[in-house]
Amino acid sequence: MTGVSDILSRKSGSRLSRDEAMALVDLDDIAPLLDAAARRRDAAHGDVVSYSRKVFIPLTQLCRDVCHYCTFAHPPRKGERAYLTRDEVLSIAMSGKKAGCKEALFTLGDKPELRYEFARDELRALGHDTTLSYVAEMASVVLKETGLLPHINPGLMSDDDLLSLRSVAASQGIMLESASERLCEKGQVHYGSPDKAPAARLDTIRRAGVHGIAFTSGILIGIGETREERIDALVALRDLNDQYGHIQEIIVQNFRPKPGTRMADVAAPTLDDHLWTIAIARLLFEPEMNIQAPPNLSAGDLPALVSAGINDWGGVSPVTPDFVNPEAPWPHVRVLEQETSAVGKALRERVAIYPAFARQPSKWVDRTVLKPLFVMTDADGWPRTDTWCVGRLEEPPAHDVKLVRARKSHQASDRIRAVLDKVSDGRCLGEDDIVSLFRAQSDDFSAVCRAADELRRRTNGDVVSYVITRNINYTNICYFKCQFCAFSKGKLSENLRGKPYDLGLDEIAHRAFEAWDRGATEVCMQGGIHPSYTGQRYLDICNAVKTRVPQMHLHAFSPLEVAQGAKTLGITVRSFLGQLKAAGLGTLPGTAAEILDDEVRQQLCPDKLDSAEWLDVMRTAHLSGFKSTATIMFGHIDRYEHWARHLLRIRNLQIETGGFTEFVPLPFVHMEAPMYLKGRARPGPTFREAILMHAVSRLVLHPHITNIQASWVKLGADGVRLCLDAGVNDLGGTLMDESISRSAGASHGQEMTPERMEEIIRTSGRQPRRRTTLYEMASTATREIRGVNAEEQQLSL
């Protein structure tokens, strides 16, 4: 048998075998065991210990089982209903919503209708045959009426039960408690409780895996089981999770004796016994597994539980008691935060479904649950911490503003310091490094913004540039069906706001002339992919503009338009680019990139260019002598991993070609986007995420792309001011006639005058500089710009 010291000194990524765990049953000194478990926890979860703010809804306290430690279940009582009514359920749920809860925990006894006629009669009056059918209806009511995410602990379930509850709940759970059949024998704790048969409970957990349900389970210690039997229970759960990957947490719950039960005089497990079990659970499972211990059952010992390897406290309710353990009140969140902090960890709220599962919603969550989940969470699956949204006329959240502008040196975490040291040393960041930066919170968030700002100052000084440009979106008719787009119209698009239009060549040229007359040096031209357009139309647009305004710089045609134009002419992309250059095209906008990761593109824009095709068009353009911008459109169905891969692909192409002039983050404007209206996307990035995208882009792309731009159309004046403190050195164009973001619901205007642009820059302590498209100084001899009101100069479409 391997020695104890050898077992505990193994690397953090390797889990214990059953035999190795058994060798630790009689361990006298558990300190090395706890240290090993804590190290394993830290390897995957870092300094975060999570909890869920929940409201507890005890739908029924009738049960057909007679567990000898339970005070939750009781026989029918005179004058009491068997089940909470719809109004009672909603009242409890609404009280939780008002208190900031995000989870509605439904708990109930197992199939009381099989034991009590009273329960059967009441169910019939409610229009149901089973308790599980009724809980499905009540969970649906709570989901629709309050937006809280139901988590249901319903006992044994059939396939139909599991699927029915999956359609109304973010997650489900059933405690295995023990895998020992011995405890079901006469005289033992589960005798007379058919729903506690280990084989039946394991079968329910297995079925949940088959149906892709994010599931909670765990063990109850101190009810007569041995340590060896605890290990067998944990191994049984591990085997199921190895097969399906659906178990999101393992709860290690300690038995507490209760008056009036047959186990009232049985001693509770000691703290050391509880700590031993937590540590064994941590070492048996993968480091990423969430190990939980209920905080109200170990008052006064919370730091010790953290030191044993937990990373989650479970659900904590500010409004309802723990009906299963009513003698043990929930700790106040402030107390929980203090106790967690006492061992160097940060308390962080989560939702009912853990972040790792929320990051893959299409795998684990039913469509009916997607919308409230998306509304509630950020791109990493954690709760949104503010109500700020891209494009709305509202102030940025004060807490984040303070963190962005903090110039006092705060202590960043070891992980963030290590990544920022890589940047300082000139080493390239990898995907994991970049994801860590996007996950920066609190002092880490400040540190990332500060590092990006310092790098910006060394690279660009205190100059902030902008260009006077006019957007000309020549048609909004498009035969593509991008799920994020509220701009395109027509028979083959999802019609939302406005009417279809297709500008004539004379009108396009006239608008370019108007822009030149007002001092613009650039027109930016893009449109929908009109079903009748060929590459010749794009050539004609160039010729029309250059004939009318020869000096105007044409910044036009996304890689998608270039590829479509070449295809319709039956020529290569390289040949078509040559024709565009001859017709006067100056540079290309790096749009239609969205997220350069095909996992996202298959849902977001499946009929568009894939990632490799987009990059190939840009590569060809750069090697043909064109410069271009690069963009990312983020905050919809994407994750931090996707953002990291996008940045790496842009960086790699820039190293190869040097053709990108700038990087432009474009946060998703959700209000009128089809995918959001269908409940299939988040409401854009959080404010923290929007700022971090600019800061992280600066750190990742340096020194290959030195211009990072913020979009005032998306973020507004206040938002771009804060971006200037997080690595940004350019505010893009004055635009004149911006329509794409406006179509999606943004409210920050259609034009930013040069005077207003320079005011924003100066009040941020920077020096404005008017530039050309290629980042050269705009001529001081540029004609005086006539301040025409945006509404007056907007021509009828």
mmCIF file of N, CA and C in Angstrom, residues 710-790:
data_model
loop_
_atom_site.group_PDB
_atom_site.id
_atom_site.type_symbol
_atom_site.label_atom_id
_atom_site.label_comp_id
_atom_site.label_asym_id
_atom_site.label_seq_id
_atom_site.Cartn_x
_atom_site.Cartn_y
_atom_site.Cartn_z
ATOM 1 N N ALA A 710 -12.271 53.093 -28.703
ATOM 2 C CA ALA A 710 -13.547 52.914 -28.004
ATOM 3 C C ALA A 710 -14.660 53.541 -28.827
ATOM 4 N N SER A 711 -15.815 52.907 -28.815
ATOM 5 C CA SER A 711 -16.949 53.362 -29.609
ATOM 6 C C SER A 711 -17.897 54.207 -28.760
ATOM 7 N N TRP A 712 -17.954 55.497 -29.048
ATOM 8 C CA TRP A 712 -18.878 56.373 -28.304
ATOM 9 C C TRP A 712 -20.328 56.035 -28.606
ATOM 10 N N VAL A 713 -20.574 55.484 -29.796
ATOM 11 C CA VAL A 713 -21.945 55.105 -30.155
ATOM 12 C C VAL A 713 -22.454 54.013 -29.215
ATOM 13 N N LYS A 714 -21.571 53.097 -28.839
ATOM 14 C CA LYS A 714 -21.982 52.005 -27.955
ATOM 15 C C LYS A 714 -21.947 52.414 -26.487
ATOM 16 N N LEU A 715 -20.896 53.142 -26.109
ATOM 17 C CA LEU A 715 -20.624 53.374 -24.697
ATOM 18 C C LEU A 715 -21.038 54.742 -24.198
ATOM 19 N N GLY A 716 -21.280 55.683 -25.091
ATOM 20 C CA GLY A 716 -21.597 57.034 -24.674
ATOM 21 C C GLY A 716 -20.367 57.781 -24.192
ATOM 22 N N ALA A 717 -20.538 59.071 -23.910
ATOM 23 C CA ALA A 717 -19.408 59.915 -23.510
ATOM 24 C C ALA A 717 -18.793 59.445 -22.200
ATOM 25 N N ASP A 718 -19.638 59.104 -21.217
ATOM 26 C CA ASP A 718 -19.110 58.665 -19.929
ATOM 27 C C ASP A 718 -18.342 57.359 -20.066
ATOM 28 N N GLY A 719 -18.852 56.468 -20.904
ATOM 29 C CA GLY A 719 -18.185 55.183 -21.082
ATOM 30 C C GLY A 719 -16.828 55.319 -21.730
ATOM 31 N N VAL A 720 -16.723 56.142 -22.781
ATOM 32 C CA VAL A 720 -15.424 56.260 -23.450
ATOM 33 C C VAL A 720 -14.427 57.010 -22.584
ATOM 34 N N ARG A 721 -14.901 57.935 -21.740
ATOM 35 C CA ARG A 721 -13.979 58.601 -20.809
ATOM 36 C C ARG A 721 -13.294 57.571 -19.913
ATOM 37 N N LEU A 722 -14.062 56.603 -19.457
ATOM 38 C CA LEU A 722 -13.481 55.570 -18.594
ATOM 39 C C LEU A 722 -12.568 54.638 -19.385
ATOM 40 N N CYS A 723 -12.900 54.389 -20.637
ATOM 41 C CA CYS A 723 -12.017 53.578 -21.476
ATOM 42 C C CYS A 723 -10.662 54.260 -21.661
ATOM 43 N N LEU A 724 -10.666 55.596 -21.663
ATOM 44 C CA LEU A 724 -9.400 56.325 -21.791
ATOM 45 C C LEU A 724 -8.501 56.093 -20.585
ATOM 46 N N ASP A 725 -9.069 55.627 -19.471
ATOM 47 C CA ASP A 725 -8.276 55.259 -18.299
ATOM 48 C C ASP A 725 -7.940 53.781 -18.282
ATOM 49 N N ALA A 726 -8.256 53.076 -19.359
ATOM 50 C CA ALA A 726 -8.052 51.630 -19.392
ATOM 51 C C ALA A 726 -7.418 51.175 -20.697
ATOM 52 N N GLY A 727 -6.529 52.001 -21.268
ATOM 53 C CA GLY A 727 -5.747 51.554 -22.413
ATOM 54 C C GLY A 727 -6.133 52.106 -23.758
ATOM 55 N N VAL A 728 -7.210 52.882 -23.830
ATOM 56 C CA VAL A 728 -7.690 53.386 -25.120
ATOM 57 C C VAL A 728 -6.960 54.672 -25.505
ATOM 58 N N ASN A 729 -6.638 54.817 -26.795
ATOM 59 C CA ASN A 729 -5.986 56.038 -27.293
ATOM 60 C C ASN A 729 -6.692 56.632 -28.503
ATOM 61 N N ASP A 730 -7.867 56.077 -28.869
ATOM 62 C CA ASP A 730 -8.559 56.578 -30.056
ATOM 63 C C ASP A 730 -10.065 56.472 -29.841
ATOM 64 N N LEU A 731 -10.797 57.496 -30.321
ATOM 65 C CA LEU A 731 -12.252 57.499 -30.172
ATOM 66 C C LEU A 731 -12.983 57.319 -31.495
ATOM 67 N N GLY A 732 -12.274 56.873 -32.516
ATOM 68 C CA GLY A 732 -12.941 56.540 -33.761
ATOM 69 C C GLY A 732 -13.413 57.752 -34.520
ATOM 70 N N GLY A 733 -14.578 57.632 -35.157
ATOM 71 C CA GLY A 733 -15.041 58.672 -36.057
ATOM 72 C C GLY A 733 -16.224 59.451 -35.531
ATOM 73 N N THR A 734 -16.384 60.660 -36.073
ATOM 74 C CA THR A 734 -17.544 61.489 -35.740
ATOM 75 C C THR A 734 -18.824 60.938 -36.365
ATOM 76 N N LEU A 735 -18.682 60.132 -37.391
ATOM 77 C CA LEU A 735 -19.711 59.305 -38.026
ATOM 78 C C LEU A 735 -20.702 60.033 -38.922
ATOM 79 N N MET A 736 -21.523 60.940 -38.438
ATOM 80 C CA MET A 736 -22.589 61.518 -39.264
ATOM 81 C C MET A 736 -23.459 60.393 -39.848
ATOM 82 N N ASP A 737 -24.569 60.141 -39.345
ATOM 83 C CA ASP A 737 -25.551 59.161 -39.853
ATOM 84 C C ASP A 737 -25.343 57.745 -39.342
ATOM 85 N N GLU A 738 -24.769 57.549 -38.192
ATOM 86 C CA GLU A 738 -24.640 56.173 -37.676
ATOM 87 C C GLU A 738 -26.021 55.545 -37.604
ATOM 88 N N SER A 739 -26.178 54.326 -38.121
ATOM 89 C CA SER A 739 -27.512 53.720 -38.145
ATOM 90 C C SER A 739 -27.547 52.277 -37.645
ATOM 91 N N ILE A 740 -26.415 51.587 -37.658
ATOM 92 C CA ILE A 740 -26.440 50.173 -37.288
ATOM 93 C C ILE A 740 -26.714 50.006 -35.800
ATOM 94 N N SER A 741 -25.979 50.751 -34.969
ATOM 95 C CA SER A 741 -26.220 50.668 -33.524
ATOM 96 C C SER A 741 -27.578 51.235 -33.165
ATOM 97 N N ARG A 742 -27.979 52.306 -33.856
ATOM 98 C CA ARG A 742 -29.293 52.890 -33.583
ATOM 99 C C ARG A 742 -30.406 51.889 -33.900
ATOM 100 N N SER A 743 -30.238 51.125 -34.971
ATOM 101 C CA SER A 743 -31.244 50.125 -35.314
ATOM 102 C C SER A 743 -31.367 49.067 -34.236
ATOM 103 N N ALA A 744 -30.259 48.792 -33.558
ATOM 104 C CA ALA A 744 -30.268 47.777 -32.500
ATOM 105 C C ALA A 744 -30.804 48.312 -31.187
ATOM 106 N N GLY A 745 -31.040 49.622 -31.108
ATOM 107 C CA GLY A 745 -31.630 50.194 -29.911
ATOM 108 C C GLY A 745 -30.741 51.127 -29.131
ATOM 109 N N ALA A 746 -29.528 51.412 -29.623
ATOM 110 C CA ALA A 746 -28.623 52.312 -28.911
ATOM 111 C C ALA A 746 -29.174 53.737 -28.933
ATOM 112 N N SER A 747 -28.865 54.501 -27.878
ATOM 113 C CA SER A 747 -29.459 55.837 -27.720
ATOM 114 C C SER A 747 -28.427 56.945 -27.628
ATOM 115 N N HIS A 748 -27.198 56.711 -28.065
ATOM 116 C CA HIS A 748 -26.135 57.699 -27.878
ATOM 117 C C HIS A 748 -25.962 58.641 -29.062
ATOM 118 N N GLY A 749 -26.922 58.672 -29.984
ATOM 119 C CA GLY A 749 -26.864 59.670 -31.045
ATOM 120 C C GLY A 749 -26.322 59.137 -32.347
ATOM 121 N N GLN A 750 -26.485 59.969 -33.395
ATOM 122 C CA GLN A 750 -26.053 59.597 -34.726
ATOM 123 C C GLN A 750 -24.785 60.331 -35.159
ATOM 124 N N GLU A 751 -24.401 61.344 -34.401
ATOM 125 C CA GLU A 751 -23.213 62.108 -34.784
ATOM 126 C C GLU A 751 -22.575 62.704 -33.549
ATOM 127 N N MET A 752 -21.265 62.677 -33.518
ATOM 128 C CA MET A 752 -20.474 63.342 -32.483
ATOM 129 C C MET A 752 -19.680 64.443 -33.183
ATOM 130 N N THR A 753 -19.946 65.696 -32.874
ATOM 131 C CA THR A 753 -19.218 66.780 -33.531
ATOM 132 C C THR A 753 -17.753 66.770 -33.102
ATOM 133 N N PRO A 754 -16.860 67.282 -33.931
ATOM 134 C CA PRO A 754 -15.452 67.370 -33.520
ATOM 135 C C PRO A 754 -15.277 68.162 -32.222
ATOM 136 N N GLU A 755 -16.072 69.224 -32.067
ATOM 137 C CA GLU A 755 -15.958 70.023 -30.843
ATOM 138 C C GLU A 755 -16.298 69.192 -29.613
ATOM 139 N N ARG A 756 -17.352 68.416 -29.710
ATOM 140 C CA ARG A 756 -17.753 67.565 -28.584
ATOM 141 C C ARG A 756 -16.715 66.471 -28.346
ATOM 142 N N MET A 757 -16.186 65.899 -29.417
ATOM 143 C CA MET A 757 -15.161 64.875 -29.301
ATOM 144 C C MET A 757 -13.947 65.423 -28.558
ATOM 145 N N GLU A 758 -13.524 66.624 -28.936
ATOM 146 C CA GLU A 758 -12.338 67.214 -28.303
ATOM 147 C C GLU A 758 -12.619 67.614 -26.857
ATOM 148 N N GLU A 759 -13.852 68.001 -26.579
ATOM 149 C CA GLU A 759 -14.211 68.318 -25.189
ATOM 150 C C GLU A 759 -14.072 67.072 -24.300
ATOM 151 N N ILE A 760 -14.558 65.931 -24.782
ATOM 152 C CA ILE A 760 -14.443 64.680 -24.033
ATOM 153 C C ILE A 760 -12.977 64.349 -23.769
ATOM 154 N N ILE A 761 -12.165 64.522 -24.787
ATOM 155 C CA ILE A 761 -10.748 64.187 -24.668
ATOM 156 C C ILE A 761 -10.046 65.122 -23.678
ATOM 157 N N ARG A 762 -10.304 66.412 -23.792
ATOM 158 C CA ARG A 762 -9.626 67.383 -22.922
ATOM 159 C C ARG A 762 -10.061 67.236 -21.467
ATOM 160 N N THR A 763 -11.360 67.007 -21.241
ATOM 161 C CA THR A 763 -11.825 66.855 -19.861
ATOM 162 C C THR A 763 -11.338 65.546 -19.241
ATOM 163 N N SER A 764 -10.787 64.683 -20.065
ATOM 164 C CA SER A 764 -10.171 63.455 -19.560
ATOM 165 C C SER A 764 -8.677 63.634 -19.310
ATOM 166 N N GLY A 765 -8.194 64.880 -19.491
ATOM 167 C CA GLY A 765 -6.781 65.150 -19.258
ATOM 168 C C GLY A 765 -5.876 64.741 -20.388
ATOM 169 N N ARG A 766 -6.429 64.597 -21.593
ATOM 170 C CA ARG A 766 -5.639 64.184 -22.759
ATOM 171 C C ARG A 766 -5.652 65.272 -23.830
ATOM 172 N N GLN A 767 -4.806 65.071 -24.828
ATOM 173 C CA GLN A 767 -4.667 66.033 -25.922
ATOM 174 C C GLN A 767 -5.339 65.465 -27.175
ATOM 175 N N PRO A 768 -6.320 66.150 -27.723
ATOM 176 C CA PRO A 768 -6.981 65.645 -28.929
ATOM 177 C C PRO A 768 -6.107 65.821 -30.161
ATOM 178 N N ARG A 769 -6.232 64.892 -31.082
ATOM 179 C CA ARG A 769 -5.535 65.007 -32.360
ATOM 180 C C ARG A 769 -6.433 64.455 -33.459
ATOM 181 N N ARG A 770 -6.716 65.322 -34.429
ATOM 182 C CA ARG A 770 -7.488 64.880 -35.580
ATOM 183 C C ARG A 770 -6.554 64.106 -36.502
ATOM 184 N N ARG A 771 -7.000 62.923 -36.932
ATOM 185 C CA ARG A 771 -6.145 62.056 -37.734
ATOM 186 C C ARG A 771 -6.812 61.687 -39.046
ATOM 187 N N THR A 772 -6.030 61.018 -39.885
ATOM 188 C CA THR A 772 -6.579 60.406 -41.096
ATOM 189 C C THR A 772 -6.908 58.947 -40.790
ATOM 190 N N THR A 773 -7.453 58.269 -41.776
ATOM 191 C CA THR A 773 -7.786 56.853 -41.602
ATOM 192 C C THR A 773 -6.562 56.034 -41.242
ATOM 193 N N LEU A 774 -5.403 56.403 -41.802
ATOM 194 C CA LEU A 774 -4.172 55.643 -41.588
ATOM 195 C C LEU A 774 -3.337 56.205 -40.440
ATOM 196 N N TYR A 775 -3.974 56.958 -39.551
ATOM 197 C CA TYR A 775 -3.349 57.467 -38.338
ATOM 198 C C TYR A 775 -2.230 58.464 -38.596
ATOM 199 N N GLU A 776 -2.347 59.171 -39.704
ATOM 200 C CA GLU A 776 -1.468 60.300 -39.926
ATOM 201 C C GLU A 776 -2.160 61.558 -39.415
ATOM 202 N N MET A 777 -1.385 62.585 -39.115
ATOM 203 C CA MET A 777 -1.956 63.844 -38.655
ATOM 204 C C MET A 777 -2.802 64.449 -39.765
ATOM 205 N N ALA A 778 -4.062 64.797 -39.432
ATOM 206 C CA ALA A 778 -4.908 65.456 -40.425
ATOM 207 C C ALA A 778 -4.341 66.820 -40.749
ATOM 208 N N SER A 779 -4.445 67.240 -41.998
ATOM 209 C CA SER A 779 -3.861 68.505 -42.442
ATOM 210 C C SER A 779 -4.445 69.676 -41.665
ATOM 211 N N THR A 780 -3.591 70.558 -41.248
ATOM 212 C CA THR A 780 -4.055 71.765 -40.546
ATOM 213 C C THR A 780 -4.805 72.685 -41.484
ATOM 214 N N ALA A 781 -4.691 72.413 -42.786
ATOM 215 C CA ALA A 781 -5.378 73.250 -43.778
ATOM 216 C C ALA A 781 -6.781 72.725 -44.089
ATOM 217 N N THR A 782 -7.207 71.696 -43.323
ATOM 218 C CA THR A 782 -8.542 71.162 -43.548
ATOM 219 C C THR A 782 -9.591 72.258 -43.430
ATOM 220 N N ARG A 783 -10.560 72.257 -44.342
ATOM 221 C CA ARG A 783 -11.565 73.299 -44.328
ATOM 222 C C ARG A 783 -12.303 73.362 -43.008
ATOM 223 N N GLU A 784 -12.779 74.539 -42.670
ATOM 224 C CA GLU A 784 -13.577 74.703 -41.463
ATOM 225 C C GLU A 784 -14.807 73.802 -41.564
ATOM 226 N N ILE A 785 -15.073 73.121 -40.480
ATOM 227 C CA ILE A 785 -16.184 72.174 -40.482
ATOM 228 C C ILE A 785 -17.467 72.899 -40.132
ATOM 229 N N ARG A 786 -18.440 72.753 -40.989
ATOM 230 C CA ARG A 786 -19.712 73.409 -40.728
ATOM 231 C C ARG A 786 -20.560 72.521 -39.831
ATOM 232 N N GLY A 787 -21.010 73.048 -38.706
ATOM 233 C CA GLY A 787 -21.771 72.279 -37.724
ATOM 234 C C GLY A 787 -23.218 72.125 -38.111
ATOM 235 N N VAL A 788 -23.512 71.187 -38.948
ATOM 236 C CA VAL A 788 -24.880 70.950 -39.374
ATOM 237 C C VAL A 788 -25.552 70.001 -38.401
ATOM 238 N N ASN A 789 -26.769 70.318 -37.979
ATOM 239 C CA ASN A 789 -27.511 69.464 -37.075
ATOM 240 C C ASN A 789 -27.712 68.094 -37.714
ATOM 241 N N ALA A 790 -27.500 67.050 -36.925
ATOM 242 C CA ALA A 790 -27.571 65.692 -37.461
ATOM 243 C C ALA A 790 -28.929 65.398 -38.072
#
